[in-house]
Amino acid sequence: MAFEGLTERLQNALGKLRKKGKVSEADVNTAMREIRMALLEADVNFKVVKDFINTVKKRAVGAEVLDSLTPAQQIVKIVDEELTKMMGEKAVPLNKAPHIPTIIMMVGLQGAGKTTTAGKLAYRLKTKEHARPMFIAADVYRPAAIDQLKQIGENIDVPVFEMGTDTDPVEIVRQGLTQASLQNNDYVIIDTAGRLQIDEKLMQELQNIKDLAKPNEILLVVDAMTGQAAVDVAEGFNKDLDITGVVLTKLDGDTRGGAALSIRAVTGKPIKFIGQGEKKNDLDIFYPDRMANRILG
Ligand code: GDP
């Protein structure tokens, strides 16, 4: 289960406070030390943890909390609120183009779940908005990637524009966009190549696609299971591409929580969706307050 260890440790630390009728500043400090350790062990970014602990401490040791009738309860509420803030406070909707089509570029490292997520997103748009999305298969390095996208397209009845693996991805995207406007598609979802790690060639290619397609949304797909590495990946892609949002996948696994809690604070970019399974409807909007509640258990 996701966040299992973190939830248990947070509940432990806060539970100790709850047992006391009166809470002293020293009690707060002890609890904060435990929460700090719990967050670091969950692989939350060091600086994010530091800022979080400082803010919670400052709010918690005030007289209006410690002298209140329910100090522990109020501290739990402060922790909840600050966790929510750390993750961006509010859900951020998908960007929309003023005129169709809205162009969404999916980027990410190989294996993060980019193609699967492209499928889930298209399915979501179809079912929730009665949209008419089209895919462009621009990952020309893995022939299997095109087949995978075609299979997904067939499964959810979304057309896939592809030109095999011998054409330059920028040219594929150019022709794909023409096709989309002929077909009147209201969303175009571009599946781009991923690699095992960020490299200059990948970034240059993505930059070229971005320059041509001028996407309304550049969604970076990262694997929550990779913790702090997912945050580094997000920083790298954001620096080069100025992404507009993140999709955090594999939250159905036993991820520790670091990526969910750090990405927004480190990159300034919102997590827009979370992937919670391999099936077509396993994609949910990311609500920071719900996630904070889930983490607190
Ligand atoms: P890509 O290389 O980034 O395009 O990755 P794929 O879309 O091929 O996904 C890699 C693997 O991760 C596949 O086996 C997917 O089924 C799986 N996957 C993607 N998203 C999720 C998710 O949210 N939860 C789980 N459990 N598996 C996922």
mmCIF file of C-alpha atoms and ligand atoms in Angstrom:
data_model
loop_
_atom_site.group_PDB
_atom_site.id
_atom_site.type_symbol
_atom_site.label_atom_id
_atom_site.label_comp_id
_atom_site.label_asym_id
_atom_site.label_seq_id
_atom_site.Cartn_x
_atom_site.Cartn_y
_atom_site.Cartn_z
ATOM 1 C CA MET A 1 0.000 0.000 0.000
ATOM 2 C CA ALA A 2 1.192 3.513 -0.805
ATOM 3 C CA PHE A 3 2.418 5.658 2.089
ATOM 4 C CA GLU A 4 2.016 2.817 4.572
ATOM 5 C CA GLY A 5 5.192 3.472 6.556
ATOM 6 C CA LEU A 6 4.762 7.227 6.437
ATOM 7 C CA THR A 7 1.165 7.109 7.588
ATOM 8 C CA GLU A 8 2.016 4.844 10.468
ATOM 9 C CA ARG A 9 4.850 7.040 11.651
ATOM 10 C CA LEU A 10 2.884 10.258 11.350
ATOM 11 C CA GLN A 11 0.013 8.726 13.256
ATOM 12 C CA ASN A 12 2.428 7.572 15.919
ATOM 13 C CA ALA A 13 3.969 10.995 16.379
ATOM 14 C CA LEU A 14 0.614 12.766 16.423
ATOM 15 C CA GLY A 15 -0.980 10.053 18.565
ATOM 16 C CA LYS A 16 1.511 10.740 21.336
ATOM 17 C CA LEU A 17 0.428 14.383 21.362
ATOM 18 C CA ARG A 18 -3.204 13.358 21.401
ATOM 19 C CA LYS A 19 -2.666 11.388 24.580
ATOM 20 C CA LYS A 20 -1.616 14.514 26.431
ATOM 21 C CA GLY A 21 -4.236 16.913 27.689
ATOM 22 C CA LYS A 22 -1.786 19.765 27.815
ATOM 23 C CA VAL A 23 0.857 20.093 25.121
ATOM 24 C CA SER A 24 4.128 21.901 25.810
ATOM 25 C CA GLU A 25 6.572 23.425 23.384
ATOM 26 C CA ALA A 26 8.914 20.537 24.155
ATOM 27 C CA ASP A 27 6.182 18.062 23.182
ATOM 28 C CA VAL A 28 5.764 19.873 19.873
ATOM 29 C CA ASN A 29 9.504 19.723 19.279
ATOM 30 C CA THR A 30 9.566 15.979 19.956
ATOM 31 C CA ALA A 31 6.652 15.382 17.602
ATOM 32 C CA MET A 32 8.275 17.536 14.924
ATOM 33 C CA ARG A 33 11.511 15.582 15.204
ATOM 34 C CA GLU A 34 9.605 12.366 14.641
ATOM 35 C CA ILE A 35 7.636 13.819 11.727
ATOM 36 C CA ARG A 36 10.838 15.132 10.201
ATOM 37 C CA MET A 37 12.392 11.645 10.341
ATOM 38 C CA ALA A 38 9.239 10.074 8.930
ATOM 39 C CA LEU A 39 9.207 12.451 5.963
ATOM 40 C CA LEU A 40 12.908 12.007 5.261
ATOM 41 C CA GLU A 41 12.530 8.252 5.384
ATOM 42 C CA ALA A 42 9.620 8.509 2.973
ATOM 43 C CA ASP A 43 12.151 10.107 0.626
ATOM 44 C CA VAL A 44 10.718 13.613 0.742
ATOM 45 C CA ASN A 45 13.149 16.258 -0.450
ATOM 46 C CA PHE A 46 15.370 17.513 2.379
ATOM 47 C CA LYS A 47 14.673 21.203 1.860
ATOM 48 C CA VAL A 48 10.948 20.630 1.526
ATOM 49 C CA VAL A 49 10.981 18.793 4.845
ATOM 50 C CA LYS A 50 12.938 21.585 6.509
ATOM 51 C CA ASP A 51 10.537 24.291 5.332
ATOM 52 C CA PHE A 52 7.547 22.193 6.298
ATOM 53 C CA ILE A 53 8.804 21.502 9.835
ATOM 54 C CA ASN A 54 9.707 25.172 10.382
ATOM 55 C CA THR A 55 6.287 26.337 9.277
ATOM 56 C CA VAL A 56 4.375 23.774 11.305
ATOM 57 C CA LYS A 57 6.480 24.484 14.382
ATOM 58 C CA LYS A 58 5.965 28.222 14.099
ATOM 59 C CA ARG A 59 2.219 27.792 13.834
ATOM 60 C CA ALA A 60 1.976 25.101 16.498
ATOM 61 C CA VAL A 61 3.875 26.712 19.375
ATOM 62 C CA GLY A 62 1.733 29.855 19.337
ATOM 63 C CA ALA A 63 -0.333 30.525 22.465
ATOM 64 C CA GLU A 64 -3.613 30.197 20.584
ATOM 65 C CA VAL A 65 -2.754 26.557 19.884
ATOM 66 C CA LEU A 66 -0.955 25.437 23.038
ATOM 67 C CA ASP A 67 -3.337 27.225 25.386
ATOM 68 C CA SER A 68 -6.415 26.045 23.563
ATOM 69 C CA LEU A 69 -8.670 23.283 24.813
ATOM 70 C CA THR A 70 -7.671 20.915 22.010
ATOM 71 C CA PRO A 71 -4.002 21.582 21.230
ATOM 72 C CA ALA A 72 -3.238 18.156 19.731
ATOM 73 C CA GLN A 73 -6.234 18.314 17.451
ATOM 74 C CA GLN A 74 -5.166 21.738 16.227
ATOM 75 C CA ILE A 75 -1.643 20.563 15.548
ATOM 76 C CA VAL A 76 -2.994 17.669 13.480
ATOM 77 C CA LYS A 77 -5.026 20.200 11.535
ATOM 78 C CA ILE A 78 -1.933 22.370 10.963
ATOM 79 C CA VAL A 79 0.036 19.340 9.725
ATOM 80 C CA ASP A 80 -2.829 18.475 7.396
ATOM 81 C CA GLU A 81 -3.038 22.025 6.038
ATOM 82 C CA GLU A 82 0.696 22.340 5.513
ATOM 83 C CA LEU A 83 0.912 18.961 3.758
ATOM 84 C CA THR A 84 -1.881 20.145 1.475
ATOM 85 C CA LYS A 85 -0.028 23.400 0.769
ATOM 86 C CA MET A 86 3.159 21.479 0.057
ATOM 87 C CA MET A 87 1.337 19.640 -2.711
ATOM 88 C CA GLY A 88 -0.138 22.778 -4.226
ATOM 89 C CA GLU A 89 -3.323 23.383 -2.237
ATOM 90 C CA LYS A 90 -5.826 22.945 -5.066
ATOM 91 C CA ALA A 91 -6.333 20.662 -8.032
ATOM 92 C CA VAL A 92 -5.098 22.285 -11.244
ATOM 93 C CA PRO A 93 -7.191 21.482 -14.322
ATOM 94 C CA LEU A 94 -5.837 20.569 -17.707
ATOM 95 C CA ASN A 95 -4.961 23.588 -19.868
ATOM 96 C CA LYS A 96 -7.333 24.086 -22.777
ATOM 97 C CA ALA A 97 -6.668 25.777 -26.083
ATOM 98 C CA PRO A 98 -8.984 28.700 -26.932
ATOM 99 C CA HIS A 99 -9.626 27.006 -30.280
ATOM 100 C CA ILE A 100 -9.512 23.273 -30.910
ATOM 101 C CA PRO A 101 -7.428 21.243 -30.836
ATOM 102 C CA THR A 102 -5.903 21.319 -27.389
ATOM 103 C CA ILE A 103 -2.459 19.848 -27.850
ATOM 104 C CA ILE A 104 -1.047 17.695 -25.086
ATOM 105 C CA MET A 105 2.514 16.483 -25.248
ATOM 106 C CA MET A 106 3.377 13.495 -23.080
ATOM 107 C CA VAL A 107 6.999 13.295 -21.969
ATOM 108 C CA GLY A 108 8.908 11.131 -19.548
ATOM 109 C CA LEU A 109 11.487 8.445 -19.096
ATOM 110 C CA GLN A 110 10.985 4.981 -20.526
ATOM 111 C CA GLY A 111 8.871 2.797 -18.306
ATOM 112 C CA ALA A 112 7.360 5.659 -16.315
ATOM 113 C CA GLY A 113 3.957 4.935 -17.819
ATOM 114 C CA LYS A 114 3.800 7.562 -20.554
ATOM 115 C CA THR A 115 2.000 5.552 -23.206
ATOM 116 C CA THR A 116 -0.376 3.938 -20.741
ATOM 117 C CA THR A 117 -1.167 7.367 -19.304
ATOM 118 C CA ALA A 118 -1.760 8.819 -22.768
ATOM 119 C CA GLY A 119 -4.388 6.103 -23.209
ATOM 120 C CA LYS A 120 -5.996 6.721 -19.841
ATOM 121 C CA LEU A 121 -6.108 10.442 -20.474
ATOM 122 C CA ALA A 122 -7.753 10.007 -23.867
ATOM 123 C CA TYR A 123 -10.257 7.623 -22.319
ATOM 124 C CA ARG A 124 -10.971 10.105 -19.571
ATOM 125 C CA LEU A 125 -11.531 12.934 -22.075
ATOM 126 C CA LYS A 126 -13.793 10.734 -24.155
ATOM 127 C CA THR A 127 -15.925 9.541 -21.304
ATOM 128 C CA LYS A 128 -16.045 12.697 -19.176
ATOM 129 C CA GLU A 129 -16.139 15.356 -21.888
ATOM 130 C CA HIS A 130 -17.375 13.401 -24.905
ATOM 131 C CA ALA A 131 -14.200 14.613 -26.572
ATOM 132 C CA ARG A 132 -12.737 13.358 -29.845
ATOM 133 C CA PRO A 133 -9.056 12.894 -29.133
ATOM 134 C CA MET A 134 -6.407 11.691 -31.544
ATOM 135 C CA PHE A 135 -2.982 10.266 -30.754
ATOM 136 C CA ILE A 136 0.215 11.016 -32.584
ATOM 137 C CA ALA A 137 2.801 8.248 -32.279
ATOM 138 C CA ALA A 138 6.093 10.145 -32.152
ATOM 139 C CA ASP A 139 8.212 7.566 -30.348
ATOM 140 C CA VAL A 140 10.160 6.241 -33.312
ATOM 141 C CA TYR A 141 12.915 4.512 -31.372
ATOM 142 C CA ARG A 142 10.887 1.643 -30.026
ATOM 143 C CA PRO A 143 8.737 0.006 -32.724
ATOM 144 C CA ALA A 144 6.830 -1.645 -29.874
ATOM 145 C CA ALA A 145 5.801 1.774 -28.599
ATOM 146 C CA ILE A 146 3.806 2.467 -31.764
ATOM 147 C CA ASP A 147 2.142 -0.945 -31.590
ATOM 148 C CA GLN A 148 1.334 -0.371 -27.936
ATOM 149 C CA LEU A 149 -0.310 2.961 -28.729
ATOM 150 C CA LYS A 150 -2.240 1.446 -31.647
ATOM 151 C CA GLN A 151 -3.509 -1.280 -29.387
ATOM 152 C CA ILE A 152 -4.617 1.242 -26.792
ATOM 153 C CA GLY A 153 -6.237 3.331 -29.528
ATOM 154 C CA GLU A 154 -8.171 0.339 -30.797
ATOM 155 C CA ASN A 155 -9.234 -0.584 -27.311
ATOM 156 C CA ILE A 156 -10.710 2.818 -26.508
ATOM 157 C CA ASP A 157 -11.644 3.752 -30.062
ATOM 158 C CA VAL A 158 -9.249 6.664 -30.492
ATOM 159 C CA PRO A 159 -7.456 7.147 -33.829
ATOM 160 C CA VAL A 160 -3.676 6.930 -33.903
ATOM 161 C CA PHE A 161 -1.658 8.925 -36.416
ATOM 162 C CA GLU A 162 1.595 7.146 -37.152
ATOM 163 C CA MET A 163 4.250 7.080 -39.850
ATOM 164 C CA GLY A 164 6.288 4.127 -38.663
ATOM 165 C CA THR A 165 9.804 4.555 -37.335
ATOM 166 C CA ASP A 166 11.651 5.988 -40.333
ATOM 167 C CA THR A 167 10.344 9.546 -40.291
ATOM 168 C CA ASP A 168 11.625 12.389 -38.150
ATOM 169 C CA PRO A 169 9.335 12.805 -35.125
ATOM 170 C CA VAL A 170 8.907 16.526 -35.779
ATOM 171 C CA GLU A 171 7.644 15.763 -39.278
ATOM 172 C CA ILE A 172 5.305 13.108 -37.890
ATOM 173 C CA VAL A 173 3.882 15.643 -35.469
ATOM 174 C CA ARG A 174 3.512 18.246 -38.217
ATOM 175 C CA GLN A 175 1.543 15.886 -40.432
ATOM 176 C CA GLY A 176 -0.382 14.529 -37.469
ATOM 177 C CA LEU A 177 -1.572 18.001 -36.542
ATOM 178 C CA THR A 178 -2.767 18.581 -40.102
ATOM 179 C CA GLN A 179 -4.656 15.322 -39.941
ATOM 180 C CA ALA A 180 -6.232 16.303 -36.622
ATOM 181 C CA SER A 181 -7.537 19.547 -38.025
ATOM 182 C CA LEU A 182 -8.982 17.745 -41.042
ATOM 183 C CA GLN A 183 -10.681 15.290 -38.713
ATOM 184 C CA ASN A 184 -11.819 18.015 -36.332
ATOM 185 C CA ASN A 185 -10.259 16.346 -33.311
ATOM 186 C CA ASP A 186 -10.561 18.501 -30.223
ATOM 187 C CA TYR A 187 -7.572 16.974 -28.451
ATOM 188 C CA VAL A 188 -4.278 15.799 -29.841
ATOM 189 C CA ILE A 189 -2.143 13.710 -27.540
ATOM 190 C CA ILE A 190 1.444 13.329 -28.665
ATOM 191 C CA ASP A 191 3.294 10.295 -27.348
ATOM 192 C CA THR A 192 6.996 11.111 -27.431
ATOM 193 C CA ALA A 193 10.085 8.986 -26.965
ATOM 194 C CA GLY A 194 11.486 8.239 -23.557
ATOM 195 C CA ARG A 195 14.908 7.033 -22.598
ATOM 196 C CA LEU A 196 16.364 5.359 -19.590
ATOM 197 C CA GLN A 197 17.757 8.661 -18.444
ATOM 198 C CA ILE A 198 17.648 12.291 -19.423
ATOM 199 C CA ASP A 199 20.071 13.065 -22.214
ATOM 200 C CA GLU A 200 20.715 15.987 -24.483
ATOM 201 C CA LYS A 201 19.511 14.287 -27.645
ATOM 202 C CA LEU A 202 16.159 13.403 -26.087
ATOM 203 C CA MET A 203 15.692 16.917 -24.765
ATOM 204 C CA GLN A 204 16.597 18.498 -28.095
ATOM 205 C CA GLU A 205 14.078 16.324 -29.886
ATOM 206 C CA LEU A 206 11.358 17.153 -27.374
ATOM 207 C CA GLN A 207 12.258 20.820 -27.664
ATOM 208 C CA ASN A 208 11.902 20.619 -31.447
ATOM 209 C CA ILE A 209 8.496 18.977 -31.128
ATOM 210 C CA LYS A 210 7.472 21.597 -28.603
ATOM 211 C CA ASP A 211 8.590 24.449 -30.899
ATOM 212 C CA LEU A 212 6.536 23.046 -33.743
ATOM 213 C CA ALA A 213 3.421 21.875 -31.907
ATOM 214 C CA LYS A 214 3.226 24.694 -29.333
ATOM 215 C CA PRO A 215 1.414 22.396 -26.928
ATOM 216 C CA ASN A 216 -1.080 23.795 -24.425
ATOM 217 C CA GLU A 217 0.042 21.166 -22.008
ATOM 218 C CA ILE A 218 3.344 19.363 -21.526
ATOM 219 C CA LEU A 219 2.634 16.555 -19.122
ATOM 220 C CA LEU A 220 5.601 14.872 -17.555
ATOM 221 C CA VAL A 221 4.874 11.303 -16.506
ATOM 222 C CA VAL A 222 6.920 10.089 -13.560
ATOM 223 C CA ASP A 223 6.917 6.866 -11.593
ATOM 224 C CA ALA A 224 6.041 7.463 -7.947
ATOM 225 C CA MET A 225 7.891 4.307 -6.968
ATOM 226 C CA THR A 226 11.209 5.982 -7.785
ATOM 227 C CA GLY A 227 10.836 8.537 -4.991
ATOM 228 C CA GLN A 228 13.459 11.256 -4.975
ATOM 229 C CA ALA A 229 14.653 10.198 -8.433
ATOM 230 C CA ALA A 230 11.221 11.162 -9.779
ATOM 231 C CA VAL A 231 11.748 14.625 -8.357
ATOM 232 C CA ASP A 232 15.157 14.901 -10.025
ATOM 233 C CA VAL A 233 13.596 13.823 -13.318
ATOM 234 C CA ALA A 234 10.889 16.455 -12.910
ATOM 235 C CA GLU A 235 13.484 19.125 -12.239
ATOM 236 C CA GLY A 236 15.461 18.089 -15.315
ATOM 237 C CA PHE A 237 12.494 18.056 -17.695
ATOM 238 C CA ASN A 238 11.168 21.276 -16.259
ATOM 239 C CA LYS A 239 14.461 23.079 -16.706
ATOM 240 C CA ASP A 240 14.694 22.115 -20.380
ATOM 241 C CA LEU A 241 11.046 22.094 -21.434
ATOM 242 C CA ASP A 242 9.161 24.225 -18.938
ATOM 243 C CA ILE A 243 6.557 21.540 -18.367
ATOM 244 C CA THR A 244 3.005 22.513 -17.422
ATOM 245 C CA GLY A 245 2.110 19.574 -15.224
ATOM 246 C CA VAL A 246 3.049 16.201 -13.840
ATOM 247 C CA VAL A 247 1.313 12.833 -13.834
ATOM 248 C CA LEU A 248 2.428 10.647 -10.990
ATOM 249 C CA THR A 249 1.965 6.963 -11.842
ATOM 250 C CA LYS A 250 1.977 3.727 -9.884
ATOM 251 C CA LEU A 251 0.442 5.184 -6.751
ATOM 252 C CA ASP A 252 -1.331 1.856 -6.424
ATOM 253 C CA GLY A 253 2.046 0.323 -5.553
ATOM 254 C CA ASP A 254 3.843 0.612 -2.242
ATOM 255 C CA THR A 255 5.428 3.977 -2.898
ATOM 256 C CA ARG A 256 6.815 5.734 0.147
ATOM 257 C CA GLY A 257 5.481 9.179 -0.675
ATOM 258 C CA GLY A 258 8.546 11.263 -1.482
ATOM 259 C CA ALA A 259 7.576 12.112 -5.049
ATOM 260 C CA ALA A 260 3.967 13.014 -4.291
ATOM 261 C CA LEU A 261 5.064 15.289 -1.480
ATOM 262 C CA SER A 262 8.081 16.958 -3.084
ATOM 263 C CA ILE A 263 7.416 17.513 -6.777
ATOM 264 C CA ARG A 264 5.250 20.587 -6.485
ATOM 265 C CA ALA A 265 7.408 22.239 -3.860
ATOM 266 C CA VAL A 266 10.652 21.543 -5.731
ATOM 267 C CA THR A 267 9.588 22.310 -9.314
ATOM 268 C CA GLY A 268 6.705 24.722 -8.773
ATOM 269 C CA LYS A 269 4.709 22.640 -11.262
ATOM 270 C CA PRO A 270 1.447 20.980 -10.272
ATOM 271 C CA ILE A 271 0.727 17.289 -10.201
ATOM 272 C CA LYS A 272 -2.425 17.199 -12.338
ATOM 273 C CA PHE A 273 -3.226 13.497 -12.380
ATOM 274 C CA ILE A 274 -2.308 10.329 -10.560
ATOM 275 C CA GLY A 275 -2.176 6.854 -12.037
ATOM 276 C CA GLN A 276 -3.462 4.166 -9.751
ATOM 277 C CA GLY A 277 -3.440 1.048 -11.867
ATOM 278 C CA GLU A 278 -2.893 -0.310 -15.343
ATOM 279 C CA LYS A 279 -6.449 -0.151 -16.607
ATOM 280 C CA LYS A 280 -7.925 2.538 -18.804
ATOM 281 C CA ASN A 281 -9.910 4.209 -16.051
ATOM 282 C CA ASP A 282 -7.144 4.181 -13.444
ATOM 283 C CA LEU A 283 -6.327 7.866 -13.828
ATOM 284 C CA ASP A 284 -7.582 10.369 -11.274
ATOM 285 C CA ILE A 285 -7.392 14.096 -10.788
ATOM 286 C CA PHE A 286 -4.854 14.990 -8.124
ATOM 287 C CA TYR A 287 -6.427 16.733 -5.143
ATOM 288 C CA PRO A 288 -3.752 17.896 -2.669
ATOM 289 C CA ASP A 289 -6.192 17.957 0.272
ATOM 290 C CA ARG A 290 -7.389 14.412 -0.384
ATOM 291 C CA MET A 291 -3.816 13.242 -0.754
ATOM 292 C CA ALA A 292 -2.872 14.877 2.561
ATOM 293 C CA ASN A 293 -5.781 13.093 4.233
ATOM 294 C CA ARG A 294 -4.767 9.818 2.659
ATOM 295 C CA ILE A 295 -1.194 10.256 3.876
ATOM 296 C CA LEU A 296 -2.328 11.136 7.384
ATOM 297 C CA GLY A 297 -4.609 8.094 7.307
HETATM 298 P P1 GDP B 1 6.378 4.306 -21.085
HETATM 299 O O1 GDP B 1 7.655 3.603 -21.479
HETATM 300 O O2 GDP B 1 6.651 5.483 -20.217
HETATM 301 O O3 GDP B 1 5.472 4.622 -22.227
HETATM 302 O O4 GDP B 1 5.636 3.279 -20.099
HETATM 303 P P2 GDP B 1 4.370 2.343 -20.346
HETATM 304 O O5 GDP B 1 3.158 3.166 -20.560
HETATM 305 O O6 GDP B 1 4.706 1.320 -21.341
HETATM 306 O O7 GDP B 1 4.242 1.708 -18.887
HETATM 307 C C1 GDP B 1 5.246 0.899 -18.305
HETATM 308 C C2 GDP B 1 4.582 -0.115 -17.381
HETATM 309 O O8 GDP B 1 4.016 0.548 -16.254
HETATM 310 C C3 GDP B 1 3.452 -0.875 -18.027
HETATM 311 O O9 GDP B 1 3.513 -2.230 -17.620
HETATM 312 C C4 GDP B 1 2.202 -0.212 -17.473
HETATM 313 O O10 GDP B 1 1.093 -1.067 -17.426
HETATM 314 C C5 GDP B 1 2.662 0.166 -16.088
HETATM 315 N N1 GDP B 1 1.922 1.294 -15.503
HETATM 316 C C6 GDP B 1 1.706 2.527 -16.013
HETATM 317 N N2 GDP B 1 1.001 3.293 -15.166
HETATM 318 C C7 GDP B 1 0.737 2.533 -14.083
HETATM 319 C C8 GDP B 1 0.040 2.759 -12.840
HETATM 320 O O11 GDP B 1 -0.492 3.833 -12.529
HETATM 321 N N3 GDP B 1 -0.005 1.706 -11.974
HETATM 322 C C9 GDP B 1 0.575 0.504 -12.255
HETATM 323 N N4 GDP B 1 0.496 -0.457 -11.348
HETATM 324 N N5 GDP B 1 1.254 0.276 -13.386
HETATM 325 C C10 GDP B 1 1.324 1.260 -14.293
#
